[in-house]
Amino acid sequence: MPIWLEAGLWGWLAGGALLIGALLGYYLSIPARLIAAVMAFGSGVLISALSFELMDEAYKEGGLVATASGFIAGAIIYTAANWILAQHGAKHRKRSGEQQADEASQNNENGAAIAIGALLDGIPESIVIGLSMLGGSKVSLVAVIAIFLSNIPEGMSSAAGMKTAGRSKLYIFGIWGGITLIAGIAAILGYAVFSSFSNEVIAATTAVAAGAILAMIADTMMPEAFETAHNWAGLITVIGFLSAFMLTKMG
C-alpha cells in the first residue's frame, strides 16, 4: 500500500471518532457531567501527545529555534482565526449546553462559522498524522490514539450543543461526516506536501500544528470540561495525560 494512502487511512480513522462522538451526542441522552469528564480526559491525552510526540520529535529533527518559532506561530494563527470565527457566532461550537442556542439566537448565520471552526480544530491534528510518516516511518500510534480519544468527546459535546440549538440532523452529520473526509485528505497532504522538505521545515510545521492544538484545547475543550466537571476537571485531565504518557513509554 502506498504510504500516502496509509496516511489517509489513519487520518480517516482518527477523524472518524468525531462522527462516532456526534452520533453518541445526538442520539443518546448523555449526562453533561460525563461529556465534560470525557472532554477533560481527551484534553489530557492531547496535551501529553503534543508534549512527548510532537514537540519532542520536532526538537530532535529541527532544533530549538525552528520548534519554538513554529509552536508560537501555530498558537497565533489558531487564536487569530478563532477570534474571527467567534465574532461570527462560533465561539461556543464545542459546548454541549445552551451556549450554542444562545449564540444562534444572536447570530442566525453562524452555521458556516461553526463548520469552519470545526475544520480549524481538526485539520492540524490530521496533518500531524501525515507528518509522522515521513521518511517511510510507521505512523505514530500514540498520536493516532490520542487524536481518536480526544475527538470522541469533541464530537459528543458539539453535536449535543447543535441539537439543543435546533440544528437539523442533516446539518450536524453533514459537518462531522465532511470533517472526517477532510481529515484523511489533510493527513495525505501532510505526508505528500512535506516529503521533500528539510528537517527544519518539517519540524517547524509539526510545531505549528502542536501550537494550534494546544491553543484549541485551552480555548474550546477545557472551558467545556470545567463548566460542568468543576473541581474534578483537573484530576481527570491528569489521568488522561498519564494514560497517553504511559502509551509513549510502552511503545
CSV table of C-alpha atoms in Angstrom, one decimal:
chain,number,residue,atom,x,y,z
A,1,MET,CA,0.0,0.0,0.0
A,2,PRO,CA,1.4,3.5,-0.9
A,3,ILE,CA,2.4,5.4,2.2
A,4,TRP,CA,0.3,8.4,1.2
A,5,LEU,CA,-2.8,6.2,1.2
A,6,GLU,CA,-1.9,4.6,4.5
A,7,ALA,CA,-1.5,8.1,6.0
A,8,GLY,CA,-5.0,8.9,4.7
A,9,LEU,CA,-6.5,5.8,6.2
A,10,TRP,CA,-5.0,6.7,9.6
A,11,GLY,CA,-6.4,10.2,9.2
A,12,TRP,CA,-9.8,8.9,8.4
A,13,LEU,CA,-9.7,6.5,11.4
A,14,ALA,CA,-8.7,9.3,13.8
A,15,GLY,CA,-11.2,11.8,12.2
A,16,GLY,CA,-13.9,9.2,12.2
A,17,ALA,CA,-14.0,9.5,16.0
A,18,LEU,CA,-15.6,12.9,15.6
A,19,LEU,CA,-18.5,11.2,13.7
A,20,ILE,CA,-18.8,8.5,16.3
A,21,GLY,CA,-18.9,11.1,19.0
A,22,ALA,CA,-21.5,13.1,17.1
A,23,LEU,CA,-23.7,10.0,16.8
A,24,LEU,CA,-23.4,9.4,20.5
A,25,GLY,CA,-24.1,13.0,21.4
A,26,TYR,CA,-27.1,13.3,19.1
A,27,TYR,CA,-28.9,10.0,19.8
A,28,LEU,CA,-28.1,9.3,23.4
A,29,SER,CA,-29.1,11.3,26.4
A,30,ILE,CA,-25.6,11.5,27.8
A,31,PRO,CA,-25.3,13.4,31.1
A,32,ALA,CA,-23.5,16.8,30.8
A,33,ARG,CA,-21.0,15.8,33.6
A,34,LEU,CA,-20.0,12.7,31.6
A,35,ILE,CA,-19.4,14.7,28.5
A,36,ALA,CA,-17.3,17.2,30.5
A,37,ALA,CA,-15.3,14.4,32.1
A,38,VAL,CA,-14.5,12.8,28.8
A,39,MET,CA,-13.6,16.2,27.4
A,40,ALA,CA,-11.2,16.7,30.3
A,41,PHE,CA,-9.7,13.2,29.7
A,42,GLY,CA,-9.3,13.9,26.0
A,43,SER,CA,-7.6,17.3,26.8
A,44,GLY,CA,-5.0,15.5,29.0
A,45,VAL,CA,-4.4,12.9,26.3
A,46,LEU,CA,-3.8,15.5,23.6
A,47,ILE,CA,-1.5,17.6,25.9
A,48,SER,CA,0.6,14.6,26.6
A,49,ALA,CA,0.8,13.6,22.9
A,50,LEU,CA,1.8,17.0,21.7
A,51,SER,CA,4.4,17.2,24.5
A,52,PHE,CA,6.1,13.8,24.1
A,53,GLU,CA,5.4,13.0,20.5
A,54,LEU,CA,5.1,16.3,18.5
A,55,MET,CA,7.3,18.8,20.3
A,56,ASP,CA,10.0,16.4,21.3
A,57,GLU,CA,10.2,15.0,17.8
A,58,ALA,CA,10.2,18.5,16.3
A,59,TYR,CA,13.1,19.5,18.6
A,60,LYS,CA,15.1,16.4,17.7
A,61,GLU,CA,14.6,17.0,14.0
A,62,GLY,CA,14.9,20.7,13.7
A,63,GLY,CA,16.3,22.2,16.8
A,64,LEU,CA,15.0,24.7,19.3
A,65,VAL,CA,14.6,27.8,17.1
A,66,ALA,CA,12.5,26.0,14.4
A,67,THR,CA,10.4,24.3,17.0
A,68,ALA,CA,9.8,27.3,19.2
A,69,SER,CA,9.1,29.5,16.2
A,70,GLY,CA,6.6,27.0,14.8
A,71,PHE,CA,4.9,26.5,18.1
A,72,ILE,CA,4.3,30.2,18.7
A,73,ALA,CA,3.2,30.7,15.1
A,74,GLY,CA,0.7,27.9,15.4
A,75,ALA,CA,-0.9,29.3,18.5
A,76,ILE,CA,-1.0,32.8,17.0
A,77,ILE,CA,-2.6,31.6,13.8
A,78,TYR,CA,-5.2,29.5,15.6
A,79,THR,CA,-6.0,32.3,18.1
A,80,ALA,CA,-6.5,34.9,15.3
A,81,ALA,CA,-8.7,32.6,13.3
A,82,ASN,CA,-10.7,31.5,16.3
A,83,TRP,CA,-11.2,35.1,17.3
A,84,ILE,CA,-12.6,35.9,13.8
A,85,LEU,CA,-14.9,32.9,14.0
A,86,ALA,CA,-16.1,33.9,17.5
A,87,GLN,CA,-17.3,37.2,16.0
A,88,HIS,CA,-19.5,35.3,13.6
A,89,GLY,CA,-21.1,33.1,16.2
A,90,ALA,CA,-18.8,30.1,16.5
A,91,LYS,CA,-17.4,30.8,20.0
A,92,HIS,CA,-19.3,28.0,21.7
A,93,ARG,CA,-19.1,25.4,18.9
A,94,LYS,CA,-17.8,22.7,21.3
A,95,ARG,CA,-20.2,23.4,24.2
A,96,SER,CA,-22.9,20.8,24.9
A,97,GLY,CA,-25.3,23.1,26.9
A,98,GLU,CA,-27.4,26.1,26.0
A,99,GLN,CA,-24.5,28.2,24.9
A,100,GLN,CA,-24.8,27.3,21.2
A,101,ALA,CA,-28.6,28.0,21.3
A,102,ASP,CA,-28.0,31.5,22.8
A,103,GLU,CA,-25.3,32.2,20.2
A,104,ALA,CA,-27.5,31.1,17.4
A,105,SER,CA,-30.3,33.3,18.6
A,106,GLN,CA,-28.0,36.3,18.4
A,107,ASN,CA,-26.5,35.4,15.1
A,108,ASN,CA,-28.7,33.5,12.7
A,109,GLU,CA,-26.0,32.9,10.2
A,110,ASN,CA,-23.5,31.3,12.5
A,111,GLY,CA,-23.8,27.9,10.8
A,112,ALA,CA,-21.0,28.4,8.4
A,113,ALA,CA,-18.7,29.8,11.1
A,114,ILE,CA,-19.4,26.6,13.2
A,115,ALA,CA,-18.5,24.4,10.3
A,116,ILE,CA,-15.3,26.4,9.5
A,117,GLY,CA,-14.4,26.3,13.2
A,118,ALA,CA,-14.8,22.6,13.4
A,119,LEU,CA,-12.4,22.3,10.4
A,120,LEU,CA,-10.0,24.7,12.2
A,121,ASP,CA,-9.9,22.4,15.2
A,122,GLY,CA,-9.4,19.2,13.3
A,123,ILE,CA,-7.0,19.9,10.5
A,124,PRO,CA,-3.8,20.4,12.5
A,125,GLU,CA,-4.3,17.0,14.2
A,126,SER,CA,-4.7,15.3,10.8
A,127,ILE,CA,-1.7,16.9,9.3
A,128,VAL,CA,0.4,15.7,12.2
A,129,ILE,CA,-0.5,12.1,11.3
A,130,GLY,CA,0.9,12.5,7.8
A,131,LEU,CA,4.0,14.2,9.0
A,132,SER,CA,4.7,11.3,11.4
A,133,MET,CA,5.0,9.0,8.4
A,134,LEU,CA,7.6,11.0,6.5
A,135,GLY,CA,10.8,9.1,5.5
A,136,GLY,CA,9.0,5.8,5.4
A,137,SER,CA,8.4,5.8,9.1
A,138,LYS,CA,5.5,4.0,10.7
A,139,VAL,CA,2.6,6.1,11.9
A,140,SER,CA,2.8,7.4,15.4
A,141,LEU,CA,0.2,5.2,17.1
A,142,VAL,CA,0.3,7.3,20.2
A,143,ALA,CA,-0.7,10.4,18.2
A,144,VAL,CA,-3.5,8.5,16.4
A,145,ILE,CA,-4.8,7.1,19.7
A,146,ALA,CA,-4.6,10.5,21.4
A,147,ILE,CA,-6.4,12.2,18.5
A,148,PHE,CA,-9.0,9.5,18.3
A,149,LEU,CA,-9.7,9.6,22.1
A,150,SER,CA,-9.9,13.4,22.1
A,151,ASN,CA,-12.2,13.5,19.0
A,152,ILE,CA,-14.9,11.4,20.6
A,153,PRO,CA,-15.8,14.0,23.3
A,154,GLU,CA,-15.4,16.8,20.9
A,155,GLY,CA,-18.0,15.3,18.6
A,156,MET,CA,-20.3,14.4,21.5
A,157,SER,CA,-20.2,17.9,23.1
A,158,SER,CA,-20.6,19.8,19.8
A,159,ALA,CA,-23.3,17.6,18.4
A,160,ALA,CA,-25.3,17.8,21.7
A,161,GLY,CA,-25.0,21.6,21.6
A,162,MET,CA,-26.0,21.7,18.0
A,163,LYS,CA,-29.1,19.6,18.7
A,164,THR,CA,-30.0,21.9,21.6
A,165,ALA,CA,-29.6,24.9,19.3
A,166,GLY,CA,-32.1,23.4,16.9
A,167,ARG,CA,-29.7,22.4,14.1
A,168,SER,CA,-31.0,19.8,11.7
A,169,LYS,CA,-29.8,16.2,11.6
A,170,LEU,CA,-28.5,16.7,8.1
A,171,TYR,CA,-26.5,19.8,9.2
A,172,ILE,CA,-25.0,18.1,12.2
A,173,PHE,CA,-23.9,14.9,10.5
A,174,GLY,CA,-23.0,16.7,7.3
A,175,ILE,CA,-20.5,18.7,9.2
A,176,TRP,CA,-18.9,15.8,11.0
A,177,GLY,CA,-19.0,13.5,8.0
A,178,GLY,CA,-17.4,16.2,5.9
A,179,ILE,CA,-14.7,16.8,8.5
A,180,THR,CA,-14.0,13.1,8.7
A,181,LEU,CA,-13.4,13.0,5.0
A,182,ILE,CA,-11.2,16.1,5.1
A,183,ALA,CA,-9.2,14.6,8.0
A,184,GLY,CA,-8.0,11.8,5.8
A,185,ILE,CA,-7.2,14.3,2.9
A,186,ALA,CA,-5.3,16.5,5.4
A,187,ALA,CA,-3.2,13.5,6.5
A,188,ILE,CA,-2.4,12.7,2.9
A,189,LEU,CA,-1.3,16.3,2.3
A,190,GLY,CA,0.7,16.3,5.5
A,191,TYR,CA,2.7,13.4,4.0
A,192,ALA,CA,2.8,14.3,0.3
A,193,VAL,CA,3.4,18.1,0.6
A,194,PHE,CA,6.2,17.9,3.1
A,195,SER,CA,8.0,14.7,1.9
A,196,SER,CA,10.6,16.7,0.1
A,197,PHE,CA,11.2,19.4,2.6
A,198,SER,CA,14.1,19.8,5.0
A,199,ASN,CA,14.0,18.6,8.6
A,200,GLU,CA,13.9,22.1,9.9
A,201,VAL,CA,10.7,22.9,7.8
A,202,ILE,CA,9.1,19.6,8.9
A,203,ALA,CA,10.0,20.3,12.5
A,204,ALA,CA,8.6,23.8,12.3
A,205,THR,CA,5.4,22.6,10.7
A,206,THR,CA,4.9,19.9,13.3
A,207,ALA,CA,5.4,22.6,16.0
A,208,VAL,CA,2.9,24.8,14.2
A,209,ALA,CA,0.3,22.0,14.5
A,210,ALA,CA,1.2,21.4,18.1
A,211,GLY,CA,0.8,25.1,19.0
A,212,ALA,CA,-2.6,25.2,17.2
A,213,ILE,CA,-3.7,22.1,19.1
A,214,LEU,CA,-2.7,23.4,22.5
A,215,ALA,CA,-4.4,26.7,21.8
A,216,MET,CA,-7.5,24.8,20.7
A,217,ILE,CA,-7.5,22.8,23.9
A,218,ALA,CA,-7.3,25.9,26.1
A,219,ASP,CA,-9.9,27.8,24.0
A,220,THR,CA,-12.6,25.2,23.3
A,221,MET,CA,-12.1,21.9,25.2
A,222,MET,CA,-11.1,23.0,28.7
A,223,PRO,CA,-13.9,25.5,29.1
A,224,GLU,CA,-16.5,22.8,28.4
A,225,ALA,CA,-14.7,20.4,30.8
A,226,PHE,CA,-14.6,22.9,33.6
A,227,GLU,CA,-18.1,24.3,33.1
A,228,THR,CA,-19.7,21.1,34.3
A,229,ALA,CA,-17.0,18.9,35.9
A,230,HIS,CA,-15.7,21.8,38.0
A,231,ASN,CA,-13.2,20.5,40.6
A,232,TRP,CA,-12.9,17.1,39.0
A,233,ALA,CA,-11.7,18.5,35.7
A,234,GLY,CA,-8.1,18.9,36.8
A,235,LEU,CA,-7.8,15.3,38.1
A,236,ILE,CA,-9.4,13.8,35.0
A,237,THR,CA,-7.2,15.8,32.8
A,238,VAL,CA,-4.1,14.5,34.7
A,239,ILE,CA,-5.4,10.9,34.3
A,240,GLY,CA,-5.7,11.5,30.5
A,241,PHE,CA,-2.2,12.9,30.4
A,242,LEU,CA,-0.8,10.0,32.3
A,243,SER,CA,-2.6,7.4,30.1
A,244,ALA,CA,-1.0,8.9,26.9
A,245,PHE,CA,2.3,9.2,28.6
A,246,MET,CA,2.3,5.5,29.5
A,247,LEU,CA,1.5,4.7,25.9
A,248,THR,CA,4.6,6.5,24.7
A,249,LYS,CA,6.7,4.6,27.1
A,250,MET,CA,5.2,1.2,26.3
A,251,GLY,CA,5.5,1.8,22.6
